[in-house]
Amino acid sequence: MFTKTCLDLWKEEGKQIGIVTFCRDLDQAIGTGITVGMITEFCGPPGSGKTQMCLQLCINVQIPLQLGGLGAKAVYFDTNVGFHPLRLEEIATACVRHCQKVVLTNKGELASATNNFTVDSLMDGVYYKHIHGIDEMLDGIDTLEKLFKVGDKIKLVVIDSISFLIRNNIESTLERIRVDHIILTKLHVLAQRYKCAIVITNDVTTRFNGQDGSRIVPALGDAHSHKINQRIVLGQGIDDQPGLGIASIDKGLFRTRMAVKFQISQDGIRGVKKR
């Protein structure tokens, strides 16, 4: 029955490479980037950077192994038509430029790593599907498992956004909880079995607490929160700087709660230079 010890698991975990966000502070706050084998949720109000994070990760997961990436593909399930191929192209262009600079810095030692690392190859490495309803989402997950079984190298699965899908298709609260549980359970199995990163986005809602007033909380409730492994809450920065955001680690496996700044630029997600 007992074939592994905690030492074995620790060594395996140490060998796993996360998907970098290009914000070093955020990557370090959650370990080595977005971890494979689990579900990570980006939560926040409209305009906080959830979709931008997802697009950046779809490109970064394809960075070659020689440059510290996973050299893999991504799947993007879009439920609210937030995906923009032109924006993805901008992020891909910047990533190619960045990786080419890394190669030049290493005096050409890694030149072969970027031979086929082009904007077209990065765009081609993202499978896209617009999801209209719950049944289509479940069919998409089943199709995804078939791709895994035939050996398609997929290391990132994005659902943007899971709350939009569930809240706009199901009225009953109990039915929402049931369907959400089914979807997340299936995603957990895929994440663990095929060592891929599952990234979902979630909206925020207002929760009323009687005489205590109200507060802004992640949508889909506490049952949903228990099914995700880590949650990163995004918000707009308070500084008078366009594109500045705050990423708060609300739930994580590796670090205590903390908040870091990030920047959304034309090139994509980046860290904020310390003054």
Short mmCIF file of C-alpha atoms in Angstrom, two decimals:
data_model
loop_
_atom_site.label_atom_id
_atom_site.label_comp_id
_atom_site.label_asym_id
_atom_site.label_seq_id
_atom_site.Cartn_x
_atom_site.Cartn_y
_atom_site.Cartn_z
CA MET A 1 0.00 0.00 0.00
CA PHE A 2 2.64 2.52 1.07
CA THR A 3 4.98 2.96 -1.88
CA LYS A 4 6.13 6.54 -1.23
CA THR A 5 7.40 8.54 1.69
CA CYS A 6 7.19 12.28 2.28
CA LEU A 7 10.84 12.46 1.23
CA ASP A 8 9.96 10.94 -2.14
CA LEU A 9 7.18 13.47 -2.64
CA TRP A 10 9.44 16.34 -1.61
CA LYS A 11 12.10 15.29 -4.13
CA GLU A 12 9.51 14.95 -6.91
CA GLU A 13 8.10 18.37 -6.11
CA GLY A 14 11.57 19.90 -6.20
CA LYS A 15 12.04 18.69 -9.77
CA GLN A 16 8.81 20.26 -11.03
CA ILE A 17 9.05 23.54 -12.91
CA GLY A 18 6.28 26.08 -12.62
CA ILE A 19 4.96 28.31 -15.40
CA VAL A 20 6.47 31.74 -14.89
CA THR A 21 4.28 34.82 -15.06
CA PHE A 22 7.18 37.20 -15.86
CA CYS A 23 6.51 38.92 -12.54
CA ARG A 24 9.34 37.60 -10.40
CA ASP A 25 7.79 38.70 -7.11
CA LEU A 26 4.59 36.82 -7.88
CA ASP A 27 6.45 33.71 -9.07
CA GLN A 28 8.47 33.61 -5.86
CA ALA A 29 5.39 34.25 -3.74
CA ILE A 30 3.75 31.05 -5.03
CA GLY A 31 6.92 28.96 -5.40
CA THR A 32 8.39 28.84 -8.90
CA GLY A 33 5.41 30.13 -10.85
CA ILE A 34 2.06 28.49 -11.53
CA THR A 35 2.47 24.94 -10.28
CA VAL A 36 1.54 21.89 -12.34
CA GLY A 37 -0.65 19.21 -10.80
CA MET A 38 -3.10 21.59 -9.14
CA ILE A 39 -5.83 24.17 -9.72
CA THR A 40 -4.89 27.84 -9.46
CA GLU A 41 -7.57 30.51 -9.46
CA PHE A 42 -7.20 34.16 -10.42
CA CYS A 43 -10.02 36.10 -8.85
CA GLY A 44 -10.94 39.77 -9.15
CA PRO A 45 -13.25 42.42 -10.56
CA PRO A 46 -13.42 43.29 -14.28
CA GLY A 47 -10.23 44.96 -15.50
CA SER A 48 -8.04 43.54 -12.73
CA GLY A 49 -5.88 41.48 -15.12
CA LYS A 50 -7.33 37.96 -14.92
CA THR A 51 -7.48 37.39 -18.69
CA GLN A 52 -4.12 39.10 -19.19
CA MET A 53 -2.56 36.62 -16.76
CA CYS A 54 -4.14 33.71 -18.63
CA LEU A 55 -2.88 34.92 -22.01
CA GLN A 56 0.62 35.43 -20.62
CA LEU A 57 0.68 31.91 -19.18
CA CYS A 58 -0.48 30.43 -22.51
CA ILE A 59 2.65 31.89 -24.10
CA ASN A 60 5.06 31.26 -21.23
CA VAL A 61 4.21 27.56 -20.95
CA GLN A 62 5.72 27.19 -24.42
CA ILE A 63 9.15 28.59 -23.49
CA PRO A 64 11.75 25.91 -24.36
CA LEU A 65 13.09 23.61 -21.65
CA GLN A 66 16.62 24.95 -22.21
CA LEU A 67 15.39 28.40 -21.18
CA GLY A 68 13.59 27.24 -18.07
CA GLY A 69 10.16 26.69 -19.56
CA LEU A 70 8.04 23.60 -20.14
CA GLY A 71 8.10 23.56 -23.95
CA ALA A 72 4.44 22.54 -23.96
CA LYS A 73 1.04 23.60 -25.31
CA ALA A 74 -1.99 25.29 -23.76
CA VAL A 75 -5.76 24.85 -23.99
CA TYR A 76 -7.99 27.91 -23.58
CA PHE A 77 -11.69 27.48 -22.76
CA ASP A 78 -13.32 30.89 -23.23
CA THR A 79 -16.78 31.31 -21.68
CA ASN A 80 -17.32 35.08 -21.89
CA VAL A 81 -15.57 36.03 -25.16
CA GLY A 82 -12.68 37.63 -23.31
CA PHE A 83 -9.99 36.03 -25.48
CA HIS A 84 -8.25 38.36 -27.96
CA PRO A 85 -5.90 36.76 -30.53
CA LEU A 86 -4.32 40.14 -31.36
CA ARG A 87 -3.48 40.62 -27.69
CA LEU A 88 -2.02 37.11 -27.58
CA GLU A 89 0.12 38.00 -30.60
CA GLU A 90 1.47 41.08 -28.79
CA ILE A 91 2.44 39.00 -25.77
CA ALA A 92 3.96 36.30 -28.00
CA THR A 93 6.04 38.86 -29.90
CA ALA A 94 7.44 40.25 -26.66
CA CYS A 95 8.20 36.76 -25.34
CA VAL A 96 10.10 35.79 -28.48
CA ARG A 97 12.10 39.01 -28.26
CA HIS A 98 12.88 38.34 -24.59
CA CYS A 99 14.04 34.77 -25.20
CA GLN A 100 16.23 35.83 -28.11
CA LYS A 101 17.94 38.35 -25.80
CA VAL A 102 18.58 35.57 -23.28
CA VAL A 103 20.22 33.49 -26.00
CA LEU A 104 22.44 36.40 -27.07
CA THR A 105 23.42 37.05 -23.46
CA ASN A 106 24.63 33.46 -23.22
CA LYS A 107 26.87 34.02 -26.26
CA GLY A 108 24.88 31.73 -28.50
CA GLU A 109 25.19 28.65 -26.30
CA LEU A 110 21.40 28.27 -26.33
CA ALA A 111 20.90 29.33 -29.96
CA SER A 112 19.21 26.07 -30.95
CA ALA A 113 16.56 26.57 -28.26
CA THR A 114 14.88 29.35 -30.20
CA ASN A 115 15.24 27.97 -33.73
CA ASN A 116 11.53 27.17 -33.96
CA PHE A 117 10.39 29.57 -31.25
CA THR A 118 8.42 32.08 -33.31
CA VAL A 119 5.26 34.13 -32.94
CA ASP A 120 3.44 31.80 -35.33
CA SER A 121 4.54 28.70 -33.42
CA LEU A 122 3.39 30.24 -30.13
CA MET A 123 -0.01 31.17 -31.55
CA ASP A 124 -0.31 27.66 -32.99
CA GLY A 125 0.50 26.19 -29.57
CA VAL A 126 -2.72 27.45 -27.99
CA TYR A 127 -5.88 25.40 -28.58
CA TYR A 128 -8.98 27.60 -28.33
CA LYS A 129 -12.62 26.72 -27.71
CA HIS A 130 -15.53 29.04 -26.98
CA ILE A 131 -17.80 27.37 -24.43
CA HIS A 132 -21.53 28.17 -24.53
CA GLY A 133 -22.92 25.91 -21.81
CA ILE A 134 -22.28 23.32 -19.10
CA ASP A 135 -22.63 20.27 -21.35
CA GLU A 136 -20.16 21.76 -23.81
CA MET A 137 -17.73 22.39 -20.95
CA LEU A 138 -17.96 18.79 -19.77
CA ASP A 139 -17.51 17.55 -23.34
CA GLY A 140 -14.47 19.81 -23.66
CA ILE A 141 -12.89 18.27 -20.56
CA ASP A 142 -13.55 14.76 -21.90
CA THR A 143 -11.96 15.71 -25.24
CA LEU A 144 -9.02 17.16 -23.36
CA GLU A 145 -8.44 13.83 -21.61
CA LYS A 146 -8.38 12.09 -24.99
CA LEU A 147 -5.66 14.51 -26.14
CA PHE A 148 -3.64 13.65 -23.03
CA LYS A 149 -4.03 9.94 -23.67
CA VAL A 150 -2.68 10.19 -27.23
CA GLY A 151 0.39 12.01 -25.94
CA ASP A 152 -0.35 15.62 -26.87
CA LYS A 153 2.03 17.67 -24.73
CA ILE A 154 -0.37 20.00 -22.95
CA LYS A 155 0.77 21.51 -19.65
CA LEU A 156 -1.74 24.33 -19.18
CA VAL A 157 -5.54 24.34 -19.23
CA VAL A 158 -7.37 27.66 -18.81
CA ILE A 159 -11.05 28.24 -18.10
CA ASP A 160 -11.86 31.95 -18.37
CA SER A 161 -14.19 32.29 -16.58
CA ILE A 162 -15.71 29.46 -14.58
CA SER A 163 -18.00 31.78 -12.61
CA PHE A 164 -19.43 33.34 -15.79
CA LEU A 165 -20.15 29.85 -17.13
CA ILE A 166 -21.92 28.59 -14.02
CA ARG A 167 -23.75 31.73 -12.93
CA ASN A 168 -25.15 32.43 -16.41
CA ASN A 169 -26.32 28.89 -17.06
CA ILE A 170 -27.66 27.70 -13.69
CA GLU A 171 -30.16 29.48 -11.45
CA SER A 172 -30.38 27.09 -8.49
CA THR A 173 -27.65 27.56 -5.87
CA LEU A 174 -27.56 23.85 -5.04
CA GLU A 175 -27.28 22.94 -8.73
CA ARG A 176 -24.45 25.46 -9.14
CA ILE A 177 -22.56 23.80 -6.29
CA ARG A 178 -23.13 20.34 -7.76
CA VAL A 179 -21.99 21.24 -11.28
CA ASP A 180 -19.02 23.22 -10.01
CA HIS A 181 -17.97 20.21 -7.94
CA ILE A 182 -18.20 17.91 -10.97
CA ILE A 183 -16.13 20.23 -13.16
CA LEU A 184 -13.43 20.83 -10.56
CA THR A 185 -13.21 17.14 -9.65
CA LYS A 186 -12.62 16.23 -13.29
CA LEU A 187 -9.98 18.96 -13.56
CA HIS A 188 -8.24 17.75 -10.39
CA VAL A 189 -7.95 14.26 -11.86
CA LEU A 190 -6.42 15.61 -15.10
CA ALA A 191 -4.02 17.88 -13.20
CA GLN A 192 -2.73 15.05 -11.03
CA ARG A 193 -2.70 12.31 -13.65
CA TYR A 194 -1.03 14.28 -16.43
CA LYS A 195 0.93 16.84 -14.36
CA CYS A 196 -0.58 19.90 -16.00
CA ALA A 197 -1.51 23.26 -14.51
CA ILE A 198 -5.20 24.12 -14.34
CA VAL A 199 -5.89 27.88 -14.25
CA ILE A 200 -9.41 29.20 -13.77
CA THR A 201 -10.72 32.73 -13.34
CA ASN A 202 -13.44 33.78 -10.97
CA ASP A 203 -15.41 36.97 -10.47
CA VAL A 204 -16.27 38.74 -7.25
CA THR A 205 -19.67 39.35 -5.72
CA THR A 206 -21.21 41.12 -2.76
CA ARG A 207 -22.02 39.12 0.35
CA PHE A 208 -24.48 40.65 2.82
CA ASN A 209 -23.92 39.93 6.51
CA GLY A 210 -27.05 41.32 8.09
CA GLN A 211 -26.26 44.08 10.54
CA ASP A 212 -22.55 43.80 9.72
CA GLY A 213 -23.18 45.22 6.26
CA SER A 214 -21.64 43.77 3.13
CA ARG A 215 -18.25 42.84 1.73
CA ILE A 216 -16.74 41.85 -1.61
CA VAL A 217 -15.92 38.14 -1.85
CA PRO A 218 -15.03 35.63 -4.59
CA ALA A 219 -18.06 34.25 -6.42
CA LEU A 220 -19.33 30.65 -6.26
CA GLY A 221 -19.12 30.40 -2.46
CA ASP A 222 -17.17 28.47 0.14
CA ALA A 223 -17.75 25.04 -1.40
CA HIS A 224 -15.92 26.23 -4.50
CA SER A 225 -13.05 27.67 -2.44
CA HIS A 226 -12.43 24.28 -0.84
CA LYS A 227 -11.98 22.65 -4.27
CA ILE A 228 -9.18 24.91 -5.54
CA ASN A 229 -5.57 24.57 -4.42
CA GLN A 230 -4.49 28.18 -4.54
CA ARG A 231 -6.20 31.51 -5.09
CA ILE A 232 -4.61 34.76 -6.25
CA VAL A 233 -6.83 37.80 -5.87
CA LEU A 234 -6.10 40.58 -8.35
CA GLY A 235 -6.90 44.25 -7.92
CA GLN A 236 -5.89 47.58 -9.34
CA GLY A 237 -2.98 49.35 -7.70
CA ILE A 238 -3.46 52.48 -5.65
CA ASP A 239 -0.52 54.29 -7.20
CA ASP A 240 -1.16 56.74 -10.02
CA GLN A 241 0.44 54.45 -12.59
CA PRO A 242 -1.41 52.99 -15.61
CA GLY A 243 -1.57 49.20 -15.65
CA LEU A 244 -0.35 48.77 -12.07
CA GLY A 245 -2.02 45.89 -10.21
CA ILE A 246 -1.87 44.07 -6.90
CA ALA A 247 -1.78 40.27 -6.65
CA SER A 248 -2.71 38.97 -3.20
CA ILE A 249 -2.03 35.33 -2.33
CA ASP A 250 -5.32 34.51 -0.62
CA LYS A 251 -4.85 30.74 -0.53
CA GLY A 252 -1.60 28.90 -1.23
CA LEU A 253 0.25 25.70 -0.43
CA PHE A 254 3.77 27.06 -0.16
CA ARG A 255 3.69 30.59 1.24
CA THR A 256 1.82 32.61 3.84
CA ARG A 257 -0.57 35.32 2.66
CA MET A 258 1.18 38.21 0.98
CA ALA A 259 0.64 40.81 -1.76
CA VAL A 260 2.91 41.86 -4.61
CA LYS A 261 2.71 44.47 -7.35
CA PHE A 262 2.62 43.63 -11.05
CA GLN A 263 2.44 45.65 -14.24
CA ILE A 264 0.26 45.11 -17.32
CA SER A 265 2.14 46.60 -20.27
CA GLN A 266 1.94 46.21 -24.02
CA ASP A 267 4.39 43.31 -23.67
CA GLY A 268 2.16 41.55 -21.16
CA ILE A 269 2.55 40.81 -17.44
CA ARG A 270 5.75 42.15 -15.88
CA GLY A 271 7.15 42.88 -12.45
CA VAL A 272 7.33 46.36 -10.99
CA LYS A 273 10.80 47.80 -10.65
CA LYS A 274 11.61 48.68 -7.08
CA ARG A 275 12.55 52.31 -6.46
#
